[in-house]
C-alpha positions as CSV (number, residue, x, y, z in Angstrom):
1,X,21.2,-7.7,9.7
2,X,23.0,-3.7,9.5
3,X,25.0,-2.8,11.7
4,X,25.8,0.7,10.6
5,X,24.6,3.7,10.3
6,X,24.4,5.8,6.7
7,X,24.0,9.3,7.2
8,X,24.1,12.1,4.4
9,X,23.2,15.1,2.9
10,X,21.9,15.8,-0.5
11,X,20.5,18.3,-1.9
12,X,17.7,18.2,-4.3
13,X,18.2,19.1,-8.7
14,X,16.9,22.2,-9.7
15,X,14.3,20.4,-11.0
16,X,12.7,19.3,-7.7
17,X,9.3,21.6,-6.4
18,X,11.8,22.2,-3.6
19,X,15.0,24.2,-3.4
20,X,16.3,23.2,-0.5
21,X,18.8,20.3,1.1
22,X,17.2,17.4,2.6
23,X,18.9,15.1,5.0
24,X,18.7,11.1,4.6
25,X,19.9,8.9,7.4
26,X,19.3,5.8,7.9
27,X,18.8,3.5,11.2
28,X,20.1,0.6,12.3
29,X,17.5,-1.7,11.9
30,X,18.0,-5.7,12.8
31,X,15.9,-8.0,10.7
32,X,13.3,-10.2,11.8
33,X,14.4,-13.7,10.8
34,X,11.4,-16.0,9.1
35,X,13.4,-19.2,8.8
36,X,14.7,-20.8,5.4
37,X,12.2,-22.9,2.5
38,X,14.0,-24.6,0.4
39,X,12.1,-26.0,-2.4
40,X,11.8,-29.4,-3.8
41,X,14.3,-28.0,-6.8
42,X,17.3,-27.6,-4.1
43,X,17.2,-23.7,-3.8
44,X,17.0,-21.9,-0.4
45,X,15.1,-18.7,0.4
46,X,16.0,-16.7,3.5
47,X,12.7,-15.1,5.0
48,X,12.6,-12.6,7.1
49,X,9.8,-10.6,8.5
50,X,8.3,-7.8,6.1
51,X,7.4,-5.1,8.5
52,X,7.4,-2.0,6.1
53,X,4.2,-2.6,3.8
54,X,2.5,0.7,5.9
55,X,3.4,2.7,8.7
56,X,1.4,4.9,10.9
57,X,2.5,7.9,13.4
58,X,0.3,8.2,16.3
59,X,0.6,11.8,17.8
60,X,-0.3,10.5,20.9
61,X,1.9,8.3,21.3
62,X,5.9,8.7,22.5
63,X,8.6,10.8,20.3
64,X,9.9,8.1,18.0
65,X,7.0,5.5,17.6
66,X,5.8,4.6,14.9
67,X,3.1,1.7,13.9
68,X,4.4,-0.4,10.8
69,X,2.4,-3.4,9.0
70,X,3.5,-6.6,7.5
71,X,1.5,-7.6,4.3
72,X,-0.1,-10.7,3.1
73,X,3.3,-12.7,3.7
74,X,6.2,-14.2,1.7
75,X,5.1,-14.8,-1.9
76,X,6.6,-15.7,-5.3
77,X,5.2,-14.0,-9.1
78,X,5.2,-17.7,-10.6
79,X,6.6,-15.5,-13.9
80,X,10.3,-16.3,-14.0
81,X,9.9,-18.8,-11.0
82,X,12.5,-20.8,-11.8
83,X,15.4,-18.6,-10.7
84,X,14.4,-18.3,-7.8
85,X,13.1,-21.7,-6.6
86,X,15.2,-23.9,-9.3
87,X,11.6,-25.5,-10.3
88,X,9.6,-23.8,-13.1
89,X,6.1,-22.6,-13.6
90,X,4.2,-25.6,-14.6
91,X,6.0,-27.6,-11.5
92,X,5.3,-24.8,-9.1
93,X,2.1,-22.6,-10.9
94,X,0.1,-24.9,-12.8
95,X,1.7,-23.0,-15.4
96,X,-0.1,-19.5,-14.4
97,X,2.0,-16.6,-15.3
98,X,-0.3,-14.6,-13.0
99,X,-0.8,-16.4,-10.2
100,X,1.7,-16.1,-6.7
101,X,3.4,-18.9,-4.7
102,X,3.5,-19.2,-1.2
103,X,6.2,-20.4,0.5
104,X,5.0,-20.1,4.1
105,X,0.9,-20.3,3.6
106,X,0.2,-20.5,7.8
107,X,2.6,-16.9,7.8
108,X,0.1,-14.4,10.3
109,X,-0.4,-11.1,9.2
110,X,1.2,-8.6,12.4
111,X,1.5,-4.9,13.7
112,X,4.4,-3.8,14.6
113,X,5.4,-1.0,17.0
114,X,8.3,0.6,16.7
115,X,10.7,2.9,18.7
116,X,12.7,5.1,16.3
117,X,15.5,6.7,18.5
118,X,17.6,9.4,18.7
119,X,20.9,7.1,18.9
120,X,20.1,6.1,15.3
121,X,18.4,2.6,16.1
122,X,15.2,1.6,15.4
123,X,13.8,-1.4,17.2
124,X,10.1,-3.4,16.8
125,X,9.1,-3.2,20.9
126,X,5.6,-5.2,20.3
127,X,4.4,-7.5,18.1
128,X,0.5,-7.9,17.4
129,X,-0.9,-10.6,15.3
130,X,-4.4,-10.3,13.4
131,X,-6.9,-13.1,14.3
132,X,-10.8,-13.4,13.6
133,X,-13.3,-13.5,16.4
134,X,-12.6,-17.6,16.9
135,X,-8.9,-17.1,17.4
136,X,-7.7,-18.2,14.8
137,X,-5.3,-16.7,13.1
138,X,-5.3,-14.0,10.1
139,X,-2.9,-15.2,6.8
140,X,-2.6,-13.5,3.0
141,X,-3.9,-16.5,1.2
142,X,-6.4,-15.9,-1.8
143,X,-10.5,-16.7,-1.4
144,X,-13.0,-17.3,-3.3
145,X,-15.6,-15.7,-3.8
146,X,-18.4,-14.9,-6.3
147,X,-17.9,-11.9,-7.7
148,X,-14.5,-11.3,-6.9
149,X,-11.6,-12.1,-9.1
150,X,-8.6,-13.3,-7.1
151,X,-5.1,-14.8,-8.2
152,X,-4.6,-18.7,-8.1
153,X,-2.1,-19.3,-5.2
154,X,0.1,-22.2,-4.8
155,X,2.7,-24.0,-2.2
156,X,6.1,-25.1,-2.3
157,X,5.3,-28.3,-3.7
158,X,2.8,-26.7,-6.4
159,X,-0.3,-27.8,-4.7
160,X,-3.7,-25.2,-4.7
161,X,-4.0,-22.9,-2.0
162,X,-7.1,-20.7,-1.3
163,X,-8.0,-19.3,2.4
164,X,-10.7,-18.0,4.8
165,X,-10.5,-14.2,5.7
166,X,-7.0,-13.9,3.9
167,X,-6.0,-10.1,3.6
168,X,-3.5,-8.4,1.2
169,X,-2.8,-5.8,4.2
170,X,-1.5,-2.9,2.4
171,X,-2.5,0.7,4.9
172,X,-2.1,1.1,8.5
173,X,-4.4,3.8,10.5
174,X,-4.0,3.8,14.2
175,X,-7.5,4.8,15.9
176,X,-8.2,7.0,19.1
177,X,-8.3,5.0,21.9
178,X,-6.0,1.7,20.0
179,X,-8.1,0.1,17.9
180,X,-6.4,0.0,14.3
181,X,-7.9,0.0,10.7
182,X,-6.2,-2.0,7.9
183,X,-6.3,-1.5,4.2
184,X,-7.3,-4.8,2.3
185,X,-6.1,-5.4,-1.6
186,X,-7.8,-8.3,-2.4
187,X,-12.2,-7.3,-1.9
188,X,-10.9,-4.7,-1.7
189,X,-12.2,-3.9,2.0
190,X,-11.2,-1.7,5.2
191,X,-11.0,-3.7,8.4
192,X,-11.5,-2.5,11.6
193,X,-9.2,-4.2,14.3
194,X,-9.1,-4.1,18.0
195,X,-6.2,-2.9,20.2
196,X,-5.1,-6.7,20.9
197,X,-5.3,-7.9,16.4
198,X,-9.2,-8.9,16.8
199,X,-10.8,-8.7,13.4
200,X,-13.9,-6.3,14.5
201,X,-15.7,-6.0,11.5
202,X,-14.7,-5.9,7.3
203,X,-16.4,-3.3,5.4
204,X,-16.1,-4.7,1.5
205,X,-18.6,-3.3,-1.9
206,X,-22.4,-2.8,-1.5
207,X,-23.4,-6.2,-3.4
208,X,-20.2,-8.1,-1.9
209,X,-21.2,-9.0,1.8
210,X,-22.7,-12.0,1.2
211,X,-20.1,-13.2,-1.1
212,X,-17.6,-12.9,2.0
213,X,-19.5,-13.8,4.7
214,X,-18.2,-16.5,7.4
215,X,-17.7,-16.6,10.9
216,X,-14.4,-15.2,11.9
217,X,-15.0,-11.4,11.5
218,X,-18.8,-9.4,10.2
219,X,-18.9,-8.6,7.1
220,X,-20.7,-5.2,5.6
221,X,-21.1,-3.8,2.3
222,X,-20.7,-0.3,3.2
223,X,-18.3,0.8,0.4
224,X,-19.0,2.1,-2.9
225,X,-19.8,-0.9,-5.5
226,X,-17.3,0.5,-8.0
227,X,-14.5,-0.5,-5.8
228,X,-15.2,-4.3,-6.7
229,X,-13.8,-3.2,-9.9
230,X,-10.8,-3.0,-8.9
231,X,-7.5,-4.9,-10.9
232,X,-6.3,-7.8,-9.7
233,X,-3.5,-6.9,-6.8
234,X,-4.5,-3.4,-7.2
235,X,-6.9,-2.7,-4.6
236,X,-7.1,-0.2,-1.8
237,X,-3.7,0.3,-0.9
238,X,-4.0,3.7,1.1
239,X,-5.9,4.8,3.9
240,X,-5.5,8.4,6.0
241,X,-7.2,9.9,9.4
242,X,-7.9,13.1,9.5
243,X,-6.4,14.7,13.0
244,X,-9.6,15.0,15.0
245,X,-10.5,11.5,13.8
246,X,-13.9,11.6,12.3
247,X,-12.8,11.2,8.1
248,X,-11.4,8.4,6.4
249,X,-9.6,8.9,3.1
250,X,-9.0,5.8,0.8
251,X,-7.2,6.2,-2.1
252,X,-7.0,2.9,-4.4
253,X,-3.6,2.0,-5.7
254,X,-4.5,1.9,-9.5
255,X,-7.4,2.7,-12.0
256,X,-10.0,1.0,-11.9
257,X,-10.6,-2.2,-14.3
258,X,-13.7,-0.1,-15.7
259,X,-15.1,-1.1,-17.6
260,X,-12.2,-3.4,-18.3
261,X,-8.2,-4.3,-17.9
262,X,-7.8,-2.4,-21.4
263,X,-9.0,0.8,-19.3
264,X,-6.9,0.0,-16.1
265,X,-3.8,-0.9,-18.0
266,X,-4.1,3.2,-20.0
267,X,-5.5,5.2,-17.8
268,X,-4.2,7.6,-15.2
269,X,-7.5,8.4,-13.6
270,X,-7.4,6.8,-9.6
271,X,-10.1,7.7,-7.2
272,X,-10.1,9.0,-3.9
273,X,-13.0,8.6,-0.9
274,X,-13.5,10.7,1.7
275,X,-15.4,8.9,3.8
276,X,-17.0,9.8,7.4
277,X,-15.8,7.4,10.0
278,X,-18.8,7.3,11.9
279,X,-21.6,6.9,9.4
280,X,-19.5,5.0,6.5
281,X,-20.8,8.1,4.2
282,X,-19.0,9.1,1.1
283,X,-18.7,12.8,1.9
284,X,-16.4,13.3,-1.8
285,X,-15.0,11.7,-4.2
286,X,-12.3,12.8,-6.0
287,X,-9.8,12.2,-9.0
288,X,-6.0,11.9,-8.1
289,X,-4.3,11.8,-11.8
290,X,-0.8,9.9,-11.8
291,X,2.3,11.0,-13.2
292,X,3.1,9.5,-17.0
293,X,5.3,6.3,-16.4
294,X,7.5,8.2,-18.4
295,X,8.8,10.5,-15.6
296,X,9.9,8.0,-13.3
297,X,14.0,8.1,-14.1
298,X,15.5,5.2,-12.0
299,X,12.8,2.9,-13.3
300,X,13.2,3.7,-16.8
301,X,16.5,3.3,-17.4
302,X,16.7,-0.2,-18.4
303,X,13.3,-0.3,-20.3
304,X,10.6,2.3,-20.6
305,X,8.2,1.8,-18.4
306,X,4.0,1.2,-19.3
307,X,1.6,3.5,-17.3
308,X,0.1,0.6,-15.3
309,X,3.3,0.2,-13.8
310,X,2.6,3.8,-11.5
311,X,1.0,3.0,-8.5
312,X,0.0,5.0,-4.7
313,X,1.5,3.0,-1.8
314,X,0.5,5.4,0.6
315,X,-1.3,8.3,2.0
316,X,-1.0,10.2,5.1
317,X,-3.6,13.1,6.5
318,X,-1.6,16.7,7.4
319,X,-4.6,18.2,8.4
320,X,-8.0,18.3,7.0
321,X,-8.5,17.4,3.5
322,X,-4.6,17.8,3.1
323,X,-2.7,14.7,2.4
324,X,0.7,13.5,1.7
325,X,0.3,10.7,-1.3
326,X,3.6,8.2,-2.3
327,X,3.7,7.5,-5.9
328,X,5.9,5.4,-6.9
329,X,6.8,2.5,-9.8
330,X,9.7,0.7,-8.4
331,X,13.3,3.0,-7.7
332,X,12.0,6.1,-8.2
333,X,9.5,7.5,-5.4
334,X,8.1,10.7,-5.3
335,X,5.7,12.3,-2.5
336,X,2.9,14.6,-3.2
337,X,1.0,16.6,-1.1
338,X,-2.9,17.4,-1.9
339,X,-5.2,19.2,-0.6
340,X,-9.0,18.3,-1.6
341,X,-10.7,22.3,-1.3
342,X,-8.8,23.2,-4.9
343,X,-10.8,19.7,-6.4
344,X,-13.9,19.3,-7.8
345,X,-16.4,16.1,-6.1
346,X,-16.9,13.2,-8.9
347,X,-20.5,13.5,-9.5
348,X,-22.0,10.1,-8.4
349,X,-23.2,8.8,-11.9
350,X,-19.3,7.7,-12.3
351,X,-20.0,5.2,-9.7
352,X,-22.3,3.2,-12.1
353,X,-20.3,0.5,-13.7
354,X,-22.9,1.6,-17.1
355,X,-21.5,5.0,-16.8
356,X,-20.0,5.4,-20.5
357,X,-17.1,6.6,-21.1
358,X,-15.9,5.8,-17.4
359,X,-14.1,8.3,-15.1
360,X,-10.9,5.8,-16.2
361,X,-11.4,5.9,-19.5
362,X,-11.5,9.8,-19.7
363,X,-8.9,12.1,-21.2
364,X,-7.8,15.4,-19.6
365,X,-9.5,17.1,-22.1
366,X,-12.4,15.0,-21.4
367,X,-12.2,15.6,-17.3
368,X,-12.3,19.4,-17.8
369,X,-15.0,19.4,-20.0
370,X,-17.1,17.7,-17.6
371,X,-16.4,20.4,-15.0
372,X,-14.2,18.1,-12.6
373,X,-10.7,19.5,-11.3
374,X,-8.5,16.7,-9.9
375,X,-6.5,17.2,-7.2
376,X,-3.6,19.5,-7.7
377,X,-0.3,17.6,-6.6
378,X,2.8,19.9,-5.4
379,X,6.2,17.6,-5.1
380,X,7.8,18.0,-2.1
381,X,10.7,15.0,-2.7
382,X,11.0,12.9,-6.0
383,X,14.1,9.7,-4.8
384,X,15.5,10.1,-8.2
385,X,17.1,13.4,-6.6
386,X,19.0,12.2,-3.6
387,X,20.9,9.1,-3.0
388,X,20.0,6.9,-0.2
389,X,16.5,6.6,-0.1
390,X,15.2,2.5,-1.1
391,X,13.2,0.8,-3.7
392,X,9.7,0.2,-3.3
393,X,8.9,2.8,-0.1
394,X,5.6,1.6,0.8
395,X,5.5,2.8,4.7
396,X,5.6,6.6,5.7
397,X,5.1,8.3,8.8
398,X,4.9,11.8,9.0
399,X,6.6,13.0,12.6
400,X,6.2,16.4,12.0
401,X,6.3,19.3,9.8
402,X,9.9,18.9,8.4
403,X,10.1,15.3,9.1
404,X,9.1,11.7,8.0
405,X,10.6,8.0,8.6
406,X,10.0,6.0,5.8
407,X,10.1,2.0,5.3
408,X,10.7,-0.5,2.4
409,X,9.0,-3.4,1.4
410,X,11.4,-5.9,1.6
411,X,9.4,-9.0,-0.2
412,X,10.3,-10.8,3.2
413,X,13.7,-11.0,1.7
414,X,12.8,-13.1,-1.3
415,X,15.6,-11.4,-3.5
416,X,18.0,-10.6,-0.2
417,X,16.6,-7.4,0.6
418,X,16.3,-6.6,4.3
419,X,13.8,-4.2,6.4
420,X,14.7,-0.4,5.9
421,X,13.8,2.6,7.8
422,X,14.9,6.5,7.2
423,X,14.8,9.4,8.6
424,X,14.0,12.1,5.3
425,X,14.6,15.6,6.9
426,X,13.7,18.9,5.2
427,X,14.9,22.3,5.8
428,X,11.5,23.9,5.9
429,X,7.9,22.7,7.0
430,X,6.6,21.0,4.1
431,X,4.5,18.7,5.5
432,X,2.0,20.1,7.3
């Protein structure tokens, strides 16, 4: 739990696309407490809840609300285990380097509202927790599903996990008149849920509905097939409304695995849907190119970093076609905004997995010869440039022109981390 409140000023290296101060202050923000899991080896987590995975601003709503998302709950990379836990990988993982633990398996994926105020605190006001159509309540554990490749999940004791209608809930978008819709890692998939945390309806790959069917929530394959080809715990991780609410745009969190890991693991190449919200119609797609790993300070100054480590953990809509995009490794952040009328639409033949080369295993050089611009990118804040801003910023709310409120993910407080939320002020109306 803080009880203080850090305010300061920076201003941003010469360097930065902005020459201008920016002021970072954070809020008092209490910490949810989880409870403790001690593990059979004698070690003791302290859990607490994750709220920052995604964060939404309603305009609608009161000065100083924001909507924030937990994600799939309190988990473990069963790599380098054994510090943590005091148990190692073949106790705990079956000895899979790539599969996750799960200290608390029943934890229920939740919505949080919060009330940023003017006094500096930030309090969660109203709790909602996912649950399918039965009432039964909506977790983060792994499936399994034909088609689908999915990470091996384990308990405390290093017994198998797997789950019905688990989500990796990675995006937050609040809808006119309450309803929400929710950003899904694992199918990858864009759930539609009610005011009160009702699963409504899951829309996953053409090809993939029957795969995930069951009786908690309708399934539809109303998403472009290519998305299936997604990495494993790469999926969609970003989701944006445009302001009059009629356009989706999803924007996956890392290359696709096309035609295989060796493509996801060097390319730079991540696509972006516009999608109308009505109809499910693709109306675009476009190619947002990531910054070389290389350019990310604060994470490379132990080790250089490899490409795949660059990911998007969040998007938010400015107006239409113009979006704010957080790319990130793990220190250093930096936020773009886009806007999609200076790119070129992917012609659809890069949505056949027998496309060859794939969009992610094209050059630049490549790219332009085909004709396609990608989105330009103008950098309105890079974190290696100010002090005071968190690791892994994976919520962000845009409260208007000059201002955001951003959030960590804190892992639940796996490694002691607790829930984080800042006020990021600029002097002049870059976000809009």
């Amino acid at each position: 739990m803080r009880a203080f409140l850090l305010s300061t000023v920076f201003a941003l290296s010469a360097t930065a696309a902005l020459a201008a101060d920016v002021t970072v202050t954070e809020f008092k923000l209490d910490d949810l407490p989880l409870g403790q899991v001690t593990y059979p080896g004698g070690k003791t987590l302290t859990l607490v809840r994750g709220i920052g995975s995604a964060a939404f601003r309603d305009p609608n709503d009161p000065a100083g609300v924001v909507w924030t998302l937990t994600d799939r709950g309190p988990n473990l990379d069963c790599e380098g285990i054994e510090e943590l836990t005091g148990l190692g990988i073949d106790t705990l993982c079956a000895g899979d380097g790539k599969a996750k633990n799960f200290p608390m398996p029943d934890f229920n994926i939740t919505i949080q509202k919060v009330e940023a105020g003017a006094d500096g605190t930030a309090k969660v006001t109203e709790t909602i927790s996912l649950k399918d159509k039965t009432g039964k309540a909506v977790g983060g554990l792994p499936f399994t599903a034909d088609g689908i490749k999915m990470e091996a999940a384990f308990d405390m004791n290093g017994k198998p996990l797997t789950g019905v209608n688990g989500l990796d809930s990675e995006a937050l978008v609040r809808l006119p008149g309450g309803g929400f819709l929710i950003a899904d890692e694992y199918a990858p998939s864009i759930v539609e849920v009610a005011a009160d945390g009702t699963l409504v309806k899951r829309h996953v790959p053409a090809g993939l509905e029957t795969a995930l069917a069951n009786d908690g929530v309708e399934v539809v394959g109303t998403l472009p097939a290519i998305m299936a080809k997604r990495y494993i715990n790469r999926g969609l991780e970003n989701l944006a409304l445009s302001p009059d609410g009629n356009t989706i745009y999803a924007l996956m969190q890392s290359p696709l695995a096309n035609p295989d890991s060796d493509a996801y693991k060097k390319s730079a190449n991540t696509r972006l849907w516009k999608i109308d919200r009505a109809t499910g119609k693709v109306l675009g797609e476009y190619v947002y190119v990531m910054d070389d790993a290389a350019s990310f300070a604060a994470d490379n100054k132990k080790e250089p970093q490899k490409q795949n480590a660059v990911r998007m953990s969040e998007m938010v809509a400015l107006g239409n076609d113009r979006l704010l995009v957080d790319e990130r490794i793990s220190k250093t952040t930096k936020f773009y905004v886009i806007d999609l009328a200076t790119a070129t639409p992917v012609d659809p033949s890069f949505d056949d997995a027998k496309t060859s080369p794939s969009l992610e295993q094209m050059s630049a050089a490549d790219i332009k010869a085909k004709g396609i611009k990608p989105v330009v990118k103008t950098l309105v804040l890079n974190s290696d440039d100010v002090e005071g801003l968190p690791k892994k910023i994976e919520g962000v709310a845009v409260m208007s022109p000059i201002e955001m409120i951003v959030f960590n993910d804190s892992d639940f407080g796996i490694e002691g981390d607790g829930n984080k939320a800042l006020r990021v002020t600029f002097a002049s109306p870059v976000l809009q």
